[in-house]
């Protein structure tokens, strides 16, 4: 046989083995984007149908209120395709042969870190298989150990239990391969993962996805035959391991174990985009949720929709990061009380130190000094809860404040005292509440009461996330930023439904996974 024919046959065999790959599930899948293609050969067709905030229960039922990826809403032949519907996920007619399914994280975070229901997980996987083209094989991996304690108080042991439930759900499902990635990023059932691989406490960054998709078992599942040739990834200063020596002394209060003390970085961390030279640009300072990061917040679907809807010649978004990047309090604007309890459940005492958030306040003051002045300040979850703390303790000024899915930090009585002394704040404020944000929606009105010149916007469809572009309330956010909401009609609309009347426990932090937590405290 000639060398030419040998090469031709090899190429034909290579093409014949090429996989058609689809990603399904929650934000662990959605935020992977198409990074698998960077490290995998032999991919013929590829689609990402991940849905941030979605649960195994929603995939089992075949629908949810969350929007599809970057498309927000997908249609086929004029028919809207529902998010979290396995049938609609495969509606494009491609003969997908491999699927990575990431589900269960939000179910656990909405249940106070309890493991997801095994039966529901198995039902969701079976629903996906039944809707898929013949021969589809599914990969389930669970999740890497968190890089810091989540806003719901979940730590490495909870992620290990979560993965164990996912593994159990795959038993007897001969179309599913399970690869446990709990320890793939430097963590374990008792240790945090490395920040080198994470955007926030839960979500992977680009390097994290590269590590995930180059695991030998994952490469073998997708029949990758090795990674695509690329320049080796080298560490940068921001990829360095987190410091082990505190940069400053924690503020006084109850003693904190030195081994778990959060460590502020030497300089405030922030991501600025896009860089615009015009001095007339309106700058908006953005604060991520607890356990989050500047890069992670920028990637959230609702945040991306907001940025895309405003003229980048007129608006610049500056994303600040908490000064704490290591230990169990990494990514928090307000550290948990010293006993580690994220919510007042009768087992722990709230903090009383009015300087409890001193490091975070100083870091934002530095961002304002370096990148200001700012037209507005925007916060999500714990970022929103931190806005009144910051306004009460800084000389920095803003024309407007946007607070999404926020609450008052009532487990920090010293900080609340500073808020109460300065309130009501006269700044124009928009307080956004999602009715499906089960745990935090009841807490929004109390936050709104601290602003004398504010407007409350309620969405009947949103959960614990910024409104998406298809949300009926989305235009009101734009109106508020571009003009004054006080000039708009204030009569109730279906999205302005009254708040729930059943109180929920008061949290200390929000949810990094952008999914609606339940009464015992996401965004996978």
XYZ file of C-alpha atoms in Angstrom:
524
model
C 0.000 0.000 0.000
C 1.358 3.398 -0.919
C 2.171 5.982 1.687
C -0.512 8.234 0.187
C -3.199 5.567 0.683
C -2.055 4.920 4.253
C -2.363 8.616 5.063
C -5.772 8.815 3.372
C -7.108 5.853 5.333
C -5.740 7.327 8.554
C -7.510 10.603 7.849
C -10.767 8.810 7.064
C -10.546 6.817 10.274
C -9.793 9.978 12.213
C -12.880 11.653 10.788
C -14.995 8.578 11.394
C -14.110 8.630 15.087
C -14.795 12.359 15.488
C -17.315 13.001 18.240
C -20.351 15.237 18.176
C -20.321 16.788 21.640
C -22.962 18.664 23.632
C -22.683 20.215 27.094
C -25.776 20.267 29.307
C -26.631 21.280 32.842
C -25.888 24.262 35.048
C -23.350 27.114 35.025
C -20.466 24.666 35.390
C -21.368 23.657 31.833
C -22.492 27.044 30.488
C -19.373 28.898 31.613
C -17.174 26.269 29.966
C -18.242 27.905 26.710
C -16.344 26.089 23.937
C -13.106 25.614 25.896
C -13.265 21.857 25.293
C -12.430 22.523 21.653
C -9.082 24.020 22.694
C -7.883 20.745 24.169
C -9.671 18.068 22.177
C -9.088 16.708 18.695
C -11.690 14.843 16.660
C -14.701 17.044 17.414
C -17.036 17.227 14.467
C -19.983 19.186 15.923
C -20.233 21.019 19.243
C -22.974 22.782 21.212
C -23.183 24.236 24.712
C -26.698 24.121 26.160
C -25.727 24.802 29.762
C -28.140 26.949 31.767
C -26.777 28.931 34.717
C -28.762 28.349 37.876
C -30.611 25.281 36.616
C -31.225 22.241 38.793
C -31.455 18.499 38.254
C -35.134 18.762 39.148
C -35.704 21.247 36.315
C -33.851 19.098 33.783
C -35.886 16.121 34.963
C -39.113 18.091 34.416
C -37.929 19.438 31.068
C -38.253 23.201 31.557
C -37.084 26.130 33.661
C -37.264 29.893 33.654
C -33.556 30.361 32.991
C -32.340 31.616 29.645
C -30.276 29.622 27.172
C -26.586 30.551 27.112
C -25.505 33.503 25.030
C -28.611 33.228 22.836
C -30.941 34.046 25.751
C -33.781 32.339 23.849
C -33.418 29.739 21.132
C -35.999 29.196 18.436
C -36.464 26.615 15.721
C -38.927 27.143 12.922
C -40.509 29.993 14.853
C -41.033 27.862 17.964
C -39.351 28.869 21.176
C -37.116 26.186 22.632
C -37.287 25.934 26.396
C -34.260 26.064 28.609
C -33.618 22.888 30.639
C -35.544 20.819 28.097
C -33.490 17.851 26.907
C -35.860 17.418 23.980
C -35.295 20.998 22.850
C -31.564 20.788 23.534
C -31.330 18.114 20.834
C -33.781 19.839 18.466
C -31.051 20.900 16.034
C -30.960 17.370 14.622
C -27.234 16.807 15.170
C -26.362 13.204 15.975
C -24.581 13.962 19.237
C -22.545 11.017 20.463
C -21.075 12.421 23.697
C -22.551 14.708 26.372
C -21.096 16.232 29.514
C -23.910 16.771 32.011
C -23.310 18.960 35.066
C -26.288 18.843 37.429
C -26.913 18.635 41.153
C -24.932 21.616 42.404
C -27.801 24.063 42.577
C -30.124 21.424 44.062
C -27.659 21.046 46.930
C -27.060 24.770 47.421
C -30.799 25.403 47.501
C -31.127 22.798 50.268
C -28.647 24.161 52.771
C -25.755 22.184 51.254
C -27.589 18.849 51.615
C -26.676 16.320 48.884
C -28.981 16.372 45.844
C -31.726 13.759 45.646
C -30.353 10.634 43.970
C -33.678 9.694 42.381
C -34.076 13.164 40.848
C -30.536 13.058 39.473
C -31.145 9.664 37.886
C -34.444 10.867 36.443
C -32.768 13.903 34.872
C -30.016 11.777 33.318
C -32.591 9.342 31.971
C -34.659 12.207 30.550
C -31.585 13.433 28.686
C -30.818 9.950 27.362
C -34.407 9.390 26.200
C -34.420 12.686 24.276
C -30.976 12.167 22.740
C -29.999 10.624 19.427
C -29.385 6.852 19.588
C -26.058 5.848 21.027
C -25.404 8.971 23.130
C -23.069 8.423 26.058
C -23.097 10.769 29.048
C -20.218 11.909 31.236
C -20.986 13.015 34.801
C -18.120 14.482 36.820
C -19.589 16.157 39.828
C -17.707 19.282 40.919
C -14.257 20.255 42.094
C -13.834 21.041 45.764
C -14.645 24.714 46.350
C -11.893 27.325 46.531
C -13.551 28.961 49.549
C -16.628 28.504 51.688
C -19.680 29.371 49.570
C -22.187 31.994 50.563
C -24.513 29.220 51.725
C -21.775 27.967 54.031
C -20.848 24.941 51.923
C -17.293 23.637 52.176
C -15.225 20.744 50.801
C -17.067 17.997 52.778
C -20.372 19.182 51.285
C -18.996 19.011 47.726
C -17.680 15.506 48.443
C -21.148 14.444 49.615
C -22.664 16.093 46.542
C -20.368 14.136 44.231
C -21.104 10.920 46.102
C -24.822 11.424 45.433
C -24.142 12.058 41.743
C -22.031 8.904 41.574
C -24.804 6.896 43.248
C -27.337 8.232 40.755
C -25.285 6.837 37.865
C -25.265 3.291 39.251
C -27.300 1.097 36.934
C -27.333 3.679 34.131
C -25.198 1.897 31.548
C -25.066 4.978 29.296
C -23.300 7.124 31.943
C -19.598 7.264 32.799
C -18.693 8.898 36.120
C -15.358 10.648 36.672
C -15.002 12.288 40.087
C -13.182 15.646 39.726
C -13.366 16.586 43.407
C -9.580 16.613 43.763
C -8.654 17.724 40.253
C -7.891 21.323 41.247
C -5.735 20.875 44.336
C -8.544 20.290 46.839
C -10.132 17.272 48.491
C -13.012 16.299 50.744
C -11.277 18.208 53.533
C -9.267 20.878 51.662
C -10.055 23.839 49.443
C -9.079 23.867 45.781
C -6.446 26.287 44.501
C -7.556 29.749 43.419
C -5.317 29.237 40.386
C -8.197 27.314 38.817
C -11.217 29.321 39.999
C -13.049 32.523 39.109
C -14.968 32.409 42.367
C -15.578 29.942 45.179
C -17.367 27.500 42.865
C -16.780 28.331 39.208
C -13.702 27.371 37.232
C -11.635 29.874 35.258
C -10.035 29.142 31.881
C -7.163 27.291 33.481
C -9.623 25.240 35.520
C -11.528 24.123 32.435
C -8.242 23.288 30.736
C -7.334 21.082 33.696
C -10.790 19.457 33.689
C -10.876 18.682 29.989
C -7.313 17.377 29.876
C -7.839 14.792 32.611
C -6.983 11.437 30.974
C -10.379 9.905 31.756
C -12.182 12.924 30.292
C -10.004 12.933 27.181
C -10.685 9.216 26.720
C -14.438 9.694 27.094
C -14.565 12.374 24.399
C -12.123 10.386 22.197
C -9.973 13.505 22.031
C -6.758 11.717 21.050
C -4.755 14.383 22.818
C -5.007 18.117 23.139
C -4.940 20.572 20.283
C -1.432 21.934 19.809
C -1.086 25.222 21.671
C 1.473 27.327 23.426
C 2.037 26.097 26.988
C 0.194 28.036 29.649
C 2.568 29.905 31.928
C 1.809 31.282 35.339
C 1.275 34.989 35.744
C 1.445 36.995 38.957
C -2.330 36.640 39.344
C -1.994 32.873 39.056
C 0.435 32.652 41.920
C -0.676 30.605 44.942
C -2.504 32.748 47.482
C -0.271 34.242 50.173
C -0.058 32.400 53.452
C 0.954 35.380 55.566
C -1.747 37.986 56.298
C -1.037 41.354 54.713
C -2.493 43.108 57.681
C -3.892 42.318 61.092
C -7.588 41.364 61.192
C -9.800 43.903 62.868
C -10.648 43.222 66.448
C -13.646 41.198 67.436
C -13.871 37.591 68.446
C -10.507 35.859 68.003
C -9.975 34.214 64.648
C -7.906 31.096 64.055
C -4.808 32.235 62.163
C -4.932 29.164 59.933
C -8.298 30.186 58.536
C -7.945 33.957 58.534
C -8.839 35.481 55.175
C -5.878 37.175 53.562
C -6.275 40.548 51.849
C -4.122 41.009 48.808
C -1.562 43.823 48.762
C -3.547 45.774 46.189
C -7.238 45.856 45.235
C -8.112 43.361 42.528
C -10.277 44.583 39.678
C -11.036 43.984 36.058
C -11.806 47.004 33.870
C -13.574 46.753 30.524
C -13.651 48.178 28.036
C -10.817 50.736 28.355
C -12.279 54.004 27.139
C -10.357 57.247 27.030
C -13.230 59.738 26.986
C -13.616 61.550 30.308
C -17.368 61.876 29.736
C -17.852 58.119 30.056
C -20.139 57.110 32.894
C -18.272 54.595 35.031
C -20.135 51.938 37.009
C -18.382 50.209 39.902
C -19.535 46.578 40.126
C -19.355 44.399 43.263
C -19.633 40.622 42.882
C -21.477 38.272 45.206
C -19.896 36.593 48.203
C -17.286 34.039 47.240
C -17.183 35.572 43.771
C -14.659 37.533 41.767
C -14.472 40.357 39.261
C -13.950 37.931 36.373
C -16.738 35.632 37.496
C -19.271 38.448 37.894
C -18.450 39.806 34.463
C -19.327 36.398 32.977
C -22.768 36.122 34.577
C -25.513 36.053 31.912
C -27.470 38.937 33.416
C -24.351 41.058 33.690
C -23.398 40.279 30.099
C -26.897 41.269 28.955
C -26.656 44.570 30.814
C -23.254 45.447 29.352
C -24.377 44.507 25.851
C -27.438 46.770 26.127
C -25.517 49.929 27.024
C -23.368 51.871 24.577
C -19.741 51.119 25.430
C -18.813 54.590 24.199
C -20.901 55.994 27.054
C -20.527 53.446 29.855
C -17.554 51.681 31.386
C -17.919 48.827 33.860
C -15.204 48.480 36.487
C -15.324 45.140 38.315
C -13.765 45.167 41.776
C -12.800 42.062 43.717
C -12.907 41.491 47.441
C -9.459 41.908 49.015
C -9.756 38.419 50.495
C -8.587 35.812 47.983
C -7.571 32.869 50.170
C -8.886 30.742 52.983
C -12.515 30.024 53.833
C -13.468 33.692 53.447
C -12.049 34.144 49.974
C -14.194 36.384 47.801
C -16.244 37.857 50.647
C -16.789 41.560 51.203
C -17.851 40.819 54.778
C -16.212 37.834 56.428
C -18.423 35.362 58.217
C -18.652 35.699 61.997
C -15.610 34.107 63.711
C -17.428 30.839 64.462
C -17.960 30.353 60.744
C -21.752 30.366 60.883
C -23.061 32.027 57.696
C -26.582 32.513 59.078
C -28.010 33.305 62.502
C -29.345 29.874 63.454
C -29.054 30.291 67.183
C -25.648 28.596 67.300
C -23.448 31.624 66.725
C -23.187 35.222 67.771
C -23.208 38.122 65.279
C -20.182 40.371 65.050
C -20.316 43.711 66.825
C -17.200 45.376 65.454
C -18.090 48.451 63.340
C -14.736 48.018 61.564
C -15.393 44.392 60.591
C -15.255 45.240 56.857
C -12.404 47.742 57.119
C -10.171 45.958 54.584
C -12.950 45.766 51.979
C -13.886 49.419 52.456
C -10.248 50.445 52.043
C -9.895 48.352 48.893
C -12.909 50.037 47.274
C -11.645 53.456 48.304
C -8.454 52.624 46.427
C -10.395 51.534 43.330
C -12.315 54.828 43.408
C -9.057 56.765 43.796
C -7.404 54.886 40.927
C -10.303 54.544 38.474
C -12.952 57.074 39.550
C -14.914 59.174 39.669
C -17.861 56.802 39.314
C -21.346 57.551 38.084
C -22.931 54.544 39.794
C -22.259 51.589 42.057
C -23.821 48.200 41.310
C -23.869 45.190 43.617
C -25.123 41.623 43.427
C -26.035 39.463 46.435
C -23.400 40.139 49.114
C -22.107 42.897 46.844
C -25.523 44.542 47.111
C -25.579 44.003 50.881
C -22.185 45.697 51.077
C -23.293 48.861 49.257
C -25.004 50.460 52.298
C -21.999 49.428 54.416
C -19.674 51.187 51.997
C -21.861 54.276 51.600
C -21.984 54.638 55.388
C -18.210 54.400 55.771
C -16.680 56.286 52.844
C -16.397 59.768 51.435
C -16.751 58.350 47.895
C -19.915 59.522 46.167
C -22.090 58.113 43.394
C -25.120 59.418 41.535
C -26.910 56.086 41.541
C -26.883 52.671 43.167
C -28.228 49.399 41.754
C -28.729 46.594 44.256
C -29.622 43.165 42.871
C -30.772 40.266 45.075
C -29.471 41.974 48.192
C -30.253 42.083 51.892
C -29.102 43.788 55.078
C -26.045 42.265 56.824
C -27.859 41.672 60.104
C -25.327 39.126 61.359
C -22.872 42.018 61.626
C -24.443 44.319 64.194
C -21.479 46.683 64.236
C -21.847 47.240 60.488
C -25.611 47.591 60.855
C -25.057 50.324 63.449
C -23.036 52.320 60.901
C -25.797 51.816 58.311
C -28.545 52.891 60.701
C -26.604 56.013 61.674
C -26.245 57.081 58.032
C -29.664 55.976 56.738
C -31.794 56.856 54.978
C -29.430 57.284 52.045
C -30.520 59.960 49.584
C -28.742 58.470 46.562
C -31.028 57.331 43.735
C -31.315 53.594 44.204
C -32.837 50.654 42.366
C -33.459 47.527 44.427
C -34.124 44.437 42.284
C -35.934 41.403 43.696
C -36.586 38.113 41.895
C -39.693 36.356 43.168
C -38.041 32.974 42.502
C -35.099 33.975 44.701
C -36.690 31.922 47.453
C -34.309 32.699 50.276
C -33.386 36.306 49.557
C -36.548 37.798 47.982
C -38.224 38.360 51.385
C -35.159 40.289 52.544
C -35.109 42.853 49.737
C -37.761 45.239 51.078
C -35.806 45.891 54.281
C -32.795 46.824 52.182
C -34.935 49.145 50.057
C -36.181 50.885 53.203
C -32.679 52.241 53.819
C -32.965 54.456 50.703
C -35.221 57.502 50.680
C -34.945 58.065 46.936
C -35.328 54.534 45.629
C -37.464 52.306 43.484
C -38.084 48.585 43.947
C -38.354 46.430 40.834
C -39.754 42.908 41.201
C -39.506 40.196 38.579
C -41.945 37.304 38.596
C -39.500 35.109 36.681
C -36.018 35.900 38.032
C -34.224 33.950 40.709
C -30.950 34.839 42.412
C -29.428 36.654 39.467
C -29.533 39.929 37.567
C -32.495 40.118 35.155
C -31.867 38.671 31.723
C -32.624 40.610 28.572
C -35.883 38.677 28.104
C -37.110 39.586 31.595
C -40.028 42.032 31.481
C -38.250 44.170 34.091
C -34.990 44.460 32.148
C -35.929 47.771 30.427
C -36.501 49.367 33.838
C -32.881 48.728 34.750
C -31.792 50.472 31.561
C -34.194 53.358 32.192
C -32.806 53.782 35.678
C -29.200 53.850 34.502
C -29.794 56.123 31.517
C -32.339 58.413 33.126
C -34.394 58.617 36.263
C -36.834 55.908 37.345
C -38.765 58.530 39.257
C -40.010 59.851 35.929
C -41.437 56.454 34.996
C -44.918 55.236 35.976
C -44.902 53.559 39.388
C -48.119 51.589 39.030
C -47.761 47.873 39.684
C -47.326 45.528 36.777
C -47.284 41.710 36.797
C -43.552 41.953 37.499
C -44.216 44.273 40.436
C -46.046 41.670 42.485
C -46.091 42.236 46.247
C -43.299 40.580 48.205
C -43.853 37.176 49.790
C -45.438 37.422 53.215
C -43.627 34.461 54.746
C -40.362 35.554 56.355
C -37.170 33.642 55.775
C -34.078 33.283 57.910
C -31.699 36.182 57.567
C -28.477 35.334 55.724
C -25.080 36.886 55.932
C -24.224 36.420 52.280
C -25.700 35.868 48.853
C -25.238 33.064 46.350
C -22.344 32.723 43.891
C -24.132 30.189 41.773
C -26.947 32.493 40.736
C -29.681 30.037 41.539
C -32.526 30.735 43.989
C -31.563 29.371 47.430
C -34.204 27.909 49.712
C -35.016 28.690 53.291
C -31.818 27.054 54.472
C -29.532 28.424 52.018
C -26.577 29.711 43.931
C -25.013 29.742 40.820
C -23.723 26.244 39.399
